[in-house]
Tab-separated table of C-alpha atoms (C1' of nucleotides) in Angstrom:
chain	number	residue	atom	x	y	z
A	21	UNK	CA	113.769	190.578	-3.451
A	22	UNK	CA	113.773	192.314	-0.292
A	23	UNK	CA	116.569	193.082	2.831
A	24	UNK	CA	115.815	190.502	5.335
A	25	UNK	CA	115.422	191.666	9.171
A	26	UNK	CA	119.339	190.165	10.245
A	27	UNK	CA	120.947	192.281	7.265
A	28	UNK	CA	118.944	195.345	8.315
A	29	UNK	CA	119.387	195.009	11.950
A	30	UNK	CA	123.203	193.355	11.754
A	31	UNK	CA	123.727	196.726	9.602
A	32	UNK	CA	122.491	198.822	11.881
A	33	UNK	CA	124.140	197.238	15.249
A	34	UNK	CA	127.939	197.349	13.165
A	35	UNK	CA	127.101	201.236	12.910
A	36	UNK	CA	126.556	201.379	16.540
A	37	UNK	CA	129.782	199.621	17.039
A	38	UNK	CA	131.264	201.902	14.511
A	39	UNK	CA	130.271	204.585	16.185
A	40	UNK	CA	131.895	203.523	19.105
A	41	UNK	CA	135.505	204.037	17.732
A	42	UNK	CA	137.566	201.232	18.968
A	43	UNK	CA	135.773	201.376	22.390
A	44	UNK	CA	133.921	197.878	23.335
A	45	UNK	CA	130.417	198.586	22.889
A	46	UNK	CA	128.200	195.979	25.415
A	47	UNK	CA	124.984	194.352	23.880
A	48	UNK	CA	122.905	196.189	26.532
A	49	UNK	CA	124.109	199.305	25.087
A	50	UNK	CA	123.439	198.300	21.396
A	51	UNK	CA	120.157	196.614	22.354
A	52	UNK	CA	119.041	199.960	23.965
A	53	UNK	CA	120.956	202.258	20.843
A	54	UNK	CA	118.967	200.754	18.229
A	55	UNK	CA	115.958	199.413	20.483
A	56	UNK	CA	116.229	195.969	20.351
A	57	UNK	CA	116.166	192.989	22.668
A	58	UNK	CA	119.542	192.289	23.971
A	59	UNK	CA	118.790	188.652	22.970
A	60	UNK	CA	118.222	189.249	19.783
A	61	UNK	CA	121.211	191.547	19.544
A	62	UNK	CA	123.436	188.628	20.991
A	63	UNK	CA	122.176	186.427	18.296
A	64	UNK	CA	123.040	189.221	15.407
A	65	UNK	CA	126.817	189.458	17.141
A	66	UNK	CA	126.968	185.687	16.886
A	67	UNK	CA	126.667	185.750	13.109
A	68	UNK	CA	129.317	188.823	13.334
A	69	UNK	CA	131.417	187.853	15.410
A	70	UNK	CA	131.644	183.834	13.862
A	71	UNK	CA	132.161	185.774	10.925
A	72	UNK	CA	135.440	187.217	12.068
A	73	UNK	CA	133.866	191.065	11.892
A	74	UNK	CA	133.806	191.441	15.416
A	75	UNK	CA	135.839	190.449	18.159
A	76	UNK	CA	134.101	189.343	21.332
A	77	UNK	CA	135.448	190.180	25.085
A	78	UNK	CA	133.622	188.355	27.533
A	79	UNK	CA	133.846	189.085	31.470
A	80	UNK	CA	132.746	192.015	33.603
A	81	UNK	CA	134.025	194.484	31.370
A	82	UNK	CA	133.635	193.231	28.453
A	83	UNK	CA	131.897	193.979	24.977
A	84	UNK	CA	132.732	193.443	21.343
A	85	UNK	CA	135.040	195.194	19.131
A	86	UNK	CA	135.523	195.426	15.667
A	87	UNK	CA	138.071	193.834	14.106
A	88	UNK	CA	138.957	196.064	10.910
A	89	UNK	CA	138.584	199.890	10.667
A	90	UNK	CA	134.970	200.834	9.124
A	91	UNK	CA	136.678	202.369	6.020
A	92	UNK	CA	137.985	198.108	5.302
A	93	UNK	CA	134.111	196.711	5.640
A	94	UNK	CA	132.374	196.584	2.292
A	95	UNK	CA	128.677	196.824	2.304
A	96	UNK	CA	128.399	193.856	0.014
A	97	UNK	CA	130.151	191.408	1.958
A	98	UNK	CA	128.629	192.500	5.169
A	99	UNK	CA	125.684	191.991	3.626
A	100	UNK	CA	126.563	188.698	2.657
A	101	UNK	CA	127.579	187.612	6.328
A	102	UNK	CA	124.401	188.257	7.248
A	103	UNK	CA	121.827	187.122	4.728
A	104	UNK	CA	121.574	184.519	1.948
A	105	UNK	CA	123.093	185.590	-1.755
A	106	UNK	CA	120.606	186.846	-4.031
A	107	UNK	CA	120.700	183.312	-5.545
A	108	UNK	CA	122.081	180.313	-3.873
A	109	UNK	CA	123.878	178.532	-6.367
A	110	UNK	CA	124.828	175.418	-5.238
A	111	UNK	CA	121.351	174.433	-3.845
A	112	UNK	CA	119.386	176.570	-6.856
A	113	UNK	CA	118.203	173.254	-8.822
A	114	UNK	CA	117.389	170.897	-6.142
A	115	UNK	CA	115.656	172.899	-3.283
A	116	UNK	CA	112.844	174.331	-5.247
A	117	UNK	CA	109.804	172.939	-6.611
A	118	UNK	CA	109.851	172.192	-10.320
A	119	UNK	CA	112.336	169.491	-10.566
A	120	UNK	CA	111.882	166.230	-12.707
A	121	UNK	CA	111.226	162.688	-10.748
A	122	UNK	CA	115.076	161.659	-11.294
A	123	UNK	CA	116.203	165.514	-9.292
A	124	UNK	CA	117.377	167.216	-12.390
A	125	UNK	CA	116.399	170.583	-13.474
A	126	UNK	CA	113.286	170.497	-15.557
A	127	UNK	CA	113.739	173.849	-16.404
A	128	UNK	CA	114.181	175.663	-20.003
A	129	UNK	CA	116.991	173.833	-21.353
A	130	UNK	CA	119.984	174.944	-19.221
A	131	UNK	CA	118.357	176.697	-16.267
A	132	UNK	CA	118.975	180.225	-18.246
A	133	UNK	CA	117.950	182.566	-15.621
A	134	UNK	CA	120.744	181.300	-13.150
A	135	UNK	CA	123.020	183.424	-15.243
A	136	UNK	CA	120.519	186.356	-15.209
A	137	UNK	CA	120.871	185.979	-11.218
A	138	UNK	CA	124.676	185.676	-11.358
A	139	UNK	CA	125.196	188.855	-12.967
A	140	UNK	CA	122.525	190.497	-10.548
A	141	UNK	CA	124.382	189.197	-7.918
A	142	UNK	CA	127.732	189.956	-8.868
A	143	UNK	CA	127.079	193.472	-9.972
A	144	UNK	CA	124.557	194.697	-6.668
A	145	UNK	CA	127.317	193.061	-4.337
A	146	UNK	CA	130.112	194.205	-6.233
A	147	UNK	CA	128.436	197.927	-6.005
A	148	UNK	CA	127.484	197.274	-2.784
A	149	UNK	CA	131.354	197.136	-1.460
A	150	UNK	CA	132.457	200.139	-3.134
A	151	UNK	CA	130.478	201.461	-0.084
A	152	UNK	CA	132.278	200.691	3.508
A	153	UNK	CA	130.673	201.470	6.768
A	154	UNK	CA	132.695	204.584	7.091
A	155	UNK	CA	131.187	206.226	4.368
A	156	UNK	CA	128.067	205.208	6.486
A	157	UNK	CA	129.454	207.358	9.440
A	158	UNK	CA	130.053	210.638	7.384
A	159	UNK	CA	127.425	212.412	7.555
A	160	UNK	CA	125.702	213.976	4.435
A	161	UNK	CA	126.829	212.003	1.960
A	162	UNK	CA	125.167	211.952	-1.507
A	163	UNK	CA	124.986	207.947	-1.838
A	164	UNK	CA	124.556	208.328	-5.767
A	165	UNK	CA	126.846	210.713	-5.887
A	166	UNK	CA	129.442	208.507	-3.624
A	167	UNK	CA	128.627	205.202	-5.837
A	168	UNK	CA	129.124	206.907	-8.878
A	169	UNK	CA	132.494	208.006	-8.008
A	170	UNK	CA	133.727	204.574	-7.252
A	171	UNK	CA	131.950	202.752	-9.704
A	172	UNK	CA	133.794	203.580	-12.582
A	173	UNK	CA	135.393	200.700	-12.176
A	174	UNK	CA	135.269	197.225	-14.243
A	175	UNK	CA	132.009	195.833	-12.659
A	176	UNK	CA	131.002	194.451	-15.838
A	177	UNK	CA	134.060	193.592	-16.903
A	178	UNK	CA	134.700	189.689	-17.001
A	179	UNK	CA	132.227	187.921	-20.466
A	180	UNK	CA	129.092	187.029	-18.177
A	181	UNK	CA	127.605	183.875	-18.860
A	182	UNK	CA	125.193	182.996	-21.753
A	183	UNK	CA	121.440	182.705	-21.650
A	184	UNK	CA	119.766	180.438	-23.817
A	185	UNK	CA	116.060	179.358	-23.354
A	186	UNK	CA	114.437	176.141	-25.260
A	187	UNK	CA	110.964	176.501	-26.430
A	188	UNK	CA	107.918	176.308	-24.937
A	189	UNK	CA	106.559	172.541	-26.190
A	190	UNK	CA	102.771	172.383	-25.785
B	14	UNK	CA	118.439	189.795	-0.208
B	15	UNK	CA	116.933	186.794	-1.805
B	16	UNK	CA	114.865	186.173	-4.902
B	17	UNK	CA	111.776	185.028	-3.202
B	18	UNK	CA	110.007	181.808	-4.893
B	19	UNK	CA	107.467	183.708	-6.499
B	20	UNK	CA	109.484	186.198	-7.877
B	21	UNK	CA	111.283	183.353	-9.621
B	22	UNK	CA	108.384	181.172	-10.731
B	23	UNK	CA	106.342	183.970	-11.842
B	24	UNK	CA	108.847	185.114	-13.981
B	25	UNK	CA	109.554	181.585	-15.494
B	26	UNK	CA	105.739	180.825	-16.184
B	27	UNK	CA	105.595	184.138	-18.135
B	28	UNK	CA	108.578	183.314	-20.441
B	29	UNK	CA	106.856	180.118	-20.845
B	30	UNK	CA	104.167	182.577	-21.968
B	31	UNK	CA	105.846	185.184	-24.012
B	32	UNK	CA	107.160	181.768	-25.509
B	33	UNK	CA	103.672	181.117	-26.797
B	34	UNK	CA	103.178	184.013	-29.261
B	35	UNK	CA	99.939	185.217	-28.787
B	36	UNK	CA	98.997	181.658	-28.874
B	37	UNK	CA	96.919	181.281	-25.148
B	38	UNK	CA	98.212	178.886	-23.073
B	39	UNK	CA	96.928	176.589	-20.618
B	40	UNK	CA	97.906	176.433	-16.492
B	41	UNK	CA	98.285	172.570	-17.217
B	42	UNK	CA	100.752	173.427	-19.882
B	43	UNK	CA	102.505	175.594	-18.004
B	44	UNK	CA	102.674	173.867	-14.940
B	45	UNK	CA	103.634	170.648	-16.824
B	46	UNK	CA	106.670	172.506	-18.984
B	47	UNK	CA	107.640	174.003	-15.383
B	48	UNK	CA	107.367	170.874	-13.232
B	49	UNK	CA	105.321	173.113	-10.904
B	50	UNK	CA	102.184	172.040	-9.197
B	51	UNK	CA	98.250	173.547	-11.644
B	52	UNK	CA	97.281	175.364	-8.550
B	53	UNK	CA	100.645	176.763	-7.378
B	54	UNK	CA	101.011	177.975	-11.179
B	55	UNK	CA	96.980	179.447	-10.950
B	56	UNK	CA	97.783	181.493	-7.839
B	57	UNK	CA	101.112	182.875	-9.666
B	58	UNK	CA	98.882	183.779	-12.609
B	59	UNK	CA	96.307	185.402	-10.119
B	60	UNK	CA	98.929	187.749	-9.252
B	61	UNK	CA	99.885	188.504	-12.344
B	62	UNK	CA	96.653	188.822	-14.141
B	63	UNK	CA	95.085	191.686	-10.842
B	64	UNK	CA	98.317	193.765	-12.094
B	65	UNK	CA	97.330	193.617	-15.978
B	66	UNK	CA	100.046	191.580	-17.246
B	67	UNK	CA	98.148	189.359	-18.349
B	68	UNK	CA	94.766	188.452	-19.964
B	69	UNK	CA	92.828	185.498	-18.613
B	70	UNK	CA	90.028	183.401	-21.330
B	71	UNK	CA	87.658	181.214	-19.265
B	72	UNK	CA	85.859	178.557	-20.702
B	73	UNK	CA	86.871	175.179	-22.754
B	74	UNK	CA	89.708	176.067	-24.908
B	75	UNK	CA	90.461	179.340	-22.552
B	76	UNK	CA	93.864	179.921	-21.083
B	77	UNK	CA	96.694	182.776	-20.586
B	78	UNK	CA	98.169	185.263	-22.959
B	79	UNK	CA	100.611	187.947	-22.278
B	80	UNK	CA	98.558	192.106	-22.803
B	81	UNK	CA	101.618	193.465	-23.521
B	82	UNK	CA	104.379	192.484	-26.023
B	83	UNK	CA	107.583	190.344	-24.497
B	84	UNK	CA	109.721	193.880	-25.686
B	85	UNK	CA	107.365	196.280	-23.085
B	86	UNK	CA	107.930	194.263	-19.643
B	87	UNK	CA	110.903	195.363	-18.045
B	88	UNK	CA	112.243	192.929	-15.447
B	89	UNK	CA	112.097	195.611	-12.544
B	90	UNK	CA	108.862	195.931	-12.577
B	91	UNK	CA	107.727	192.685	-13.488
B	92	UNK	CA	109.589	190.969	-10.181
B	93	UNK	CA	107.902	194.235	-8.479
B	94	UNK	CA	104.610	192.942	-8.736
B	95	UNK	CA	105.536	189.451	-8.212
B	96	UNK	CA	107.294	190.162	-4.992
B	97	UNK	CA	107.873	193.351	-2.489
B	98	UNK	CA	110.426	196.215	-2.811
B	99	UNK	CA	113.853	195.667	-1.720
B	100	UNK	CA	112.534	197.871	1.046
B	101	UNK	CA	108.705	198.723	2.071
B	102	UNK	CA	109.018	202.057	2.554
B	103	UNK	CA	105.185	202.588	4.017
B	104	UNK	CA	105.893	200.142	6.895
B	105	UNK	CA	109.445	200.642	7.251
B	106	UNK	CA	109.677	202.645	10.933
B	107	UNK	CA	106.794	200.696	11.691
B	108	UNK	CA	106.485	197.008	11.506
B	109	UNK	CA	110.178	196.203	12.513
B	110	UNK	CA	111.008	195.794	16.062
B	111	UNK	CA	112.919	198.583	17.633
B	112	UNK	CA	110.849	201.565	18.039
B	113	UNK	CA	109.933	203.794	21.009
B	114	UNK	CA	106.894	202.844	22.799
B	115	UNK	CA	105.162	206.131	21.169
B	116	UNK	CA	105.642	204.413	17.736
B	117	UNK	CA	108.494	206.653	16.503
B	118	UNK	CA	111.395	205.424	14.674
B	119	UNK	CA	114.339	204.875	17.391
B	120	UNK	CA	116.783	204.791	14.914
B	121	UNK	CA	119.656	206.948	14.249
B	122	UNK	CA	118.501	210.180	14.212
B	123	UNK	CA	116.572	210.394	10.766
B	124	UNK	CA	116.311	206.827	9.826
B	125	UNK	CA	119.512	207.123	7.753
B	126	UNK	CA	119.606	203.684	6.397
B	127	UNK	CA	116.332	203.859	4.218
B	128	UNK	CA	118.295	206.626	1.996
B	129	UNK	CA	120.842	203.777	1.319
B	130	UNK	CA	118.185	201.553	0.656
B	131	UNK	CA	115.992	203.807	-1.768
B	132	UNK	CA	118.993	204.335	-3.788
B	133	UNK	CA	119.493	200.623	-4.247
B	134	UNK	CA	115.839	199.674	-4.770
B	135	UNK	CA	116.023	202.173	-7.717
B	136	UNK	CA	119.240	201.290	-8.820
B	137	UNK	CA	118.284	197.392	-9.030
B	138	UNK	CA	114.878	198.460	-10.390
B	139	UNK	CA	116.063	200.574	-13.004
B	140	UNK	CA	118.884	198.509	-14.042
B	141	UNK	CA	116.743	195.605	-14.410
B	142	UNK	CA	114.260	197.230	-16.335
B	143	UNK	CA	116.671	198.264	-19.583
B	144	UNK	CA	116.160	194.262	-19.918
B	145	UNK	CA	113.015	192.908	-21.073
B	146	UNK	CA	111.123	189.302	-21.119
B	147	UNK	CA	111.934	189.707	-25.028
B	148	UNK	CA	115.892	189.992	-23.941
B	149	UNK	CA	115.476	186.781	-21.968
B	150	UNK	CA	113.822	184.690	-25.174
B	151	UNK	CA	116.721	185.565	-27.300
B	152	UNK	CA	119.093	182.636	-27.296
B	153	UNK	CA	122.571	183.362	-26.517
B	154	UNK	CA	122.257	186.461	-25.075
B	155	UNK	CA	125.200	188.002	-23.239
B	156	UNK	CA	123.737	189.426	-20.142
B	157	UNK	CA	126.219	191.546	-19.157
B	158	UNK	CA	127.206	193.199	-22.366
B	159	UNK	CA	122.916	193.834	-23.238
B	160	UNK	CA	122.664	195.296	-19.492
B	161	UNK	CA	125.780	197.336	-19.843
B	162	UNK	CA	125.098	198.577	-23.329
B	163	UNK	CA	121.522	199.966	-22.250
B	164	UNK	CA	122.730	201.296	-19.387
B	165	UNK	CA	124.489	204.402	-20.627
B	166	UNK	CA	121.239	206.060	-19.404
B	167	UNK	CA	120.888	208.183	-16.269
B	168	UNK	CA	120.295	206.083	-13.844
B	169	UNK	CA	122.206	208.147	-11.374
B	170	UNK	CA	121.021	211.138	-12.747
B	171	UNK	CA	118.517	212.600	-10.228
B	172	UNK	CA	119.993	214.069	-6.777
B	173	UNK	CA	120.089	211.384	-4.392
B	174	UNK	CA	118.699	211.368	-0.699
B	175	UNK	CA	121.235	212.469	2.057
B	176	UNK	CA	122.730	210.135	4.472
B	177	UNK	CA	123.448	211.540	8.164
B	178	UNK	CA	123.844	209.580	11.675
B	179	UNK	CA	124.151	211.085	14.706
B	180	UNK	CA	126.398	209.320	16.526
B	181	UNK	CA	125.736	206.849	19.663
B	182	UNK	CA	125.227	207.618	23.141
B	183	UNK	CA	126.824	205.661	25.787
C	10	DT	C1'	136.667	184.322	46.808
C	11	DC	C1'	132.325	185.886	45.702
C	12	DG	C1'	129.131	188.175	42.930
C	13	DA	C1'	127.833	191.077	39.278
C	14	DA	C1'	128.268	192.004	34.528
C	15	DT	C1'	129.219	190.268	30.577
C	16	DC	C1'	129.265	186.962	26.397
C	17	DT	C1'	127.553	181.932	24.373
C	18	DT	C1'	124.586	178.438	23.030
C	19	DG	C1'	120.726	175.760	21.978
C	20	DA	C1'	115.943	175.054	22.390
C	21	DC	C1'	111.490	176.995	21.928
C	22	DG	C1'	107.213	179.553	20.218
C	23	DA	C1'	105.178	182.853	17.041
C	24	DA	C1'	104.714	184.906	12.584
C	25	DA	C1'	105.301	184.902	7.681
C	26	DA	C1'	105.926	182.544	3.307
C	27	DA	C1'	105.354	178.632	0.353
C	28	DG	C1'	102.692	175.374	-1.596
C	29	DT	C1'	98.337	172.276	-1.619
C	30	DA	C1'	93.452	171.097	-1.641
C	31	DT	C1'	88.873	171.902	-2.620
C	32	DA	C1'	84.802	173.819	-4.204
C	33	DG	C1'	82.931	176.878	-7.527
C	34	DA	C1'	82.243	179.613	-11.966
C	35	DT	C1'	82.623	180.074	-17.021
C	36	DT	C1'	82.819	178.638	-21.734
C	37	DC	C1'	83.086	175.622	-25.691
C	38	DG	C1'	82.044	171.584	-28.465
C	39	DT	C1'	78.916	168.142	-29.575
D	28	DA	C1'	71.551	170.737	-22.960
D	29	DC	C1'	75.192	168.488	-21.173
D	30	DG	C1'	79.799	167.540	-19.969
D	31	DA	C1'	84.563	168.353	-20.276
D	32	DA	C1'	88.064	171.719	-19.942
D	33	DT	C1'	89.203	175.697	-18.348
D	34	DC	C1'	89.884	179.712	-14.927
D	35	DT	C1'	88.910	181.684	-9.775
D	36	DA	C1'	88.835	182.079	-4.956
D	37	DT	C1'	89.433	180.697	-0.393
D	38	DA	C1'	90.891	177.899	3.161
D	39	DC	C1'	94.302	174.817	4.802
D	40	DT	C1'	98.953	172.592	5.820
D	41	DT	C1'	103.755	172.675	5.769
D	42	DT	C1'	108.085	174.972	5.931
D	43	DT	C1'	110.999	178.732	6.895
D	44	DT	C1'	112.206	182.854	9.254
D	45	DC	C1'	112.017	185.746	13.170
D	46	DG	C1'	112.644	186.764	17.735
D	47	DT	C1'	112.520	185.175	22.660
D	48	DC	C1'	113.846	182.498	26.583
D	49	DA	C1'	116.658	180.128	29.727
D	50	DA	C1'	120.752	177.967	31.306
D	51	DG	C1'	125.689	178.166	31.117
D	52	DA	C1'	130.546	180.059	30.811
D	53	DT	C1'	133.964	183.830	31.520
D	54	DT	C1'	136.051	187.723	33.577
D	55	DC	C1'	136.654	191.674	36.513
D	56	DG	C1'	136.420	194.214	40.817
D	57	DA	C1'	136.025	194.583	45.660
DNA sequence: TCGAATCTTGACGAAAAAGTATAGATTCGT
DNA sequence: ACGAATCTATACTTTTTCGTCAAGATTCGA
């Protein structure tokens, strides 16, 4: 479970353009902001911008844009543009190792821990978006204290799914 | 943010354990009831038995049993030792691209990002560790409630890192 | 109209992760 | 004592991810 490179570098490159308050921010500027290659940066904006985050403007003076205000971008679904979910669903029992000859889950009964990954999911992205990239741009803010605030909302809300596990035959 | 592959099976080989009682069981067993491959399932078990979790008896009628009871390992820190932290906080200004050529982090003025990231890695961690391996043997357990109803704690208790950015240069 | 500055795209190579193969060490049962 | 069943360790191959490179397309300014 770790923050891949794209969702900690596309972060940090929507900050810059953030930052940049409506202006259009050029990937040479970025690139050299957060010290990256400008090809790589290009690459990151092409995720972005296919995304519909960012608006592109090519030509001589050109840049990219974005396309909502910071305070409208939700950490969680940023996050989501730019990396895998926590748990893929629709490819969970077939891409892995593990599965029987005829491509069915071999797993404990009904693949249990897929809900155990759903809630996960649902509750660090749904947490995640109660932070925007504004709140980014303030500074000294108290994270906790921040996510706390907004959280007392009805994360948990909807009946999760069950877990049931079948045992172990030796 | 992905559940890496040995995060996953490592976690699923040792409910196949905790499902054993006490009873030691074999890496053929285990491999077999998880469709996984004996030595993909030994090297998972390495891991696991160099950070205690488990016991190892060599020998003819050896095999695997858990050291601790299914009610004492806290998912948090069991996927800790199977995988990395959501973020590596030794090598974080380091490894990563985008540094100065003296080695120093280029980032926005105090690396502002890893304060959103610690408070996430011990939010996940924390959460997931009010549910056990025990939790995930019960049948029909309702995720969401058990996680919700165990998480009255103070897991946002402690004073939380500041965030601050100092805004880009153009 | 020309050229410089910009974005766009796809192919490529390098690094990390995933999973396999193989040889070896230990113990038990007979 | 021997052999079968087990764990252990390391090296290897394959796959995925990361980041770079190079060629192309678009626009503006002089």
């Amino acid at each position: 479970m770790k923050i891949t490179s794209q969702e900690e570098y596309g972060l940090r490159c929507l900050l810059r353009l953030a930052c940049a308050e409506g202006q259009a921010a050029t990937l040479p500027e970025i690139a050299a902001a957060e010290g990256l290659s400008v090809p790589y940066v290009a690459k990151l904006f092409g995720v972005l911008r296919q995304a519909g985050l960012i608006d592109s403007i090519r030509g001589r003076s050109g840049g990219y844009r974005l396309v909502k205000p910071p305070e409208e971008i939700g950490l969680g679904s940023l996050l989501l543009v730019l990396g895998e979910p926590l748990f893929d669903e629709p490819t969970y029992c077939q891409k892995h190792a593990g599965n029987a000859e005829d491509g069915n889950c071999v797993r404990h009964g009904d693949c249990s821990l897929r809900a155990l990954w759903q809630t996960l999911e649902q509750w660090v992205r749904g947490s995640l978006d109660q932070i925007t990239l504004a709140d980014l741009l303030r500074k000294e803010t108290r994270i906790t204290e921040l996510v706390r605030s907004r959280l007392s909302q009805t994360i948990f809300a909807d009946s999760g799914p069950l877990i049931s596990l079948t045992p172990l035959t030796r």
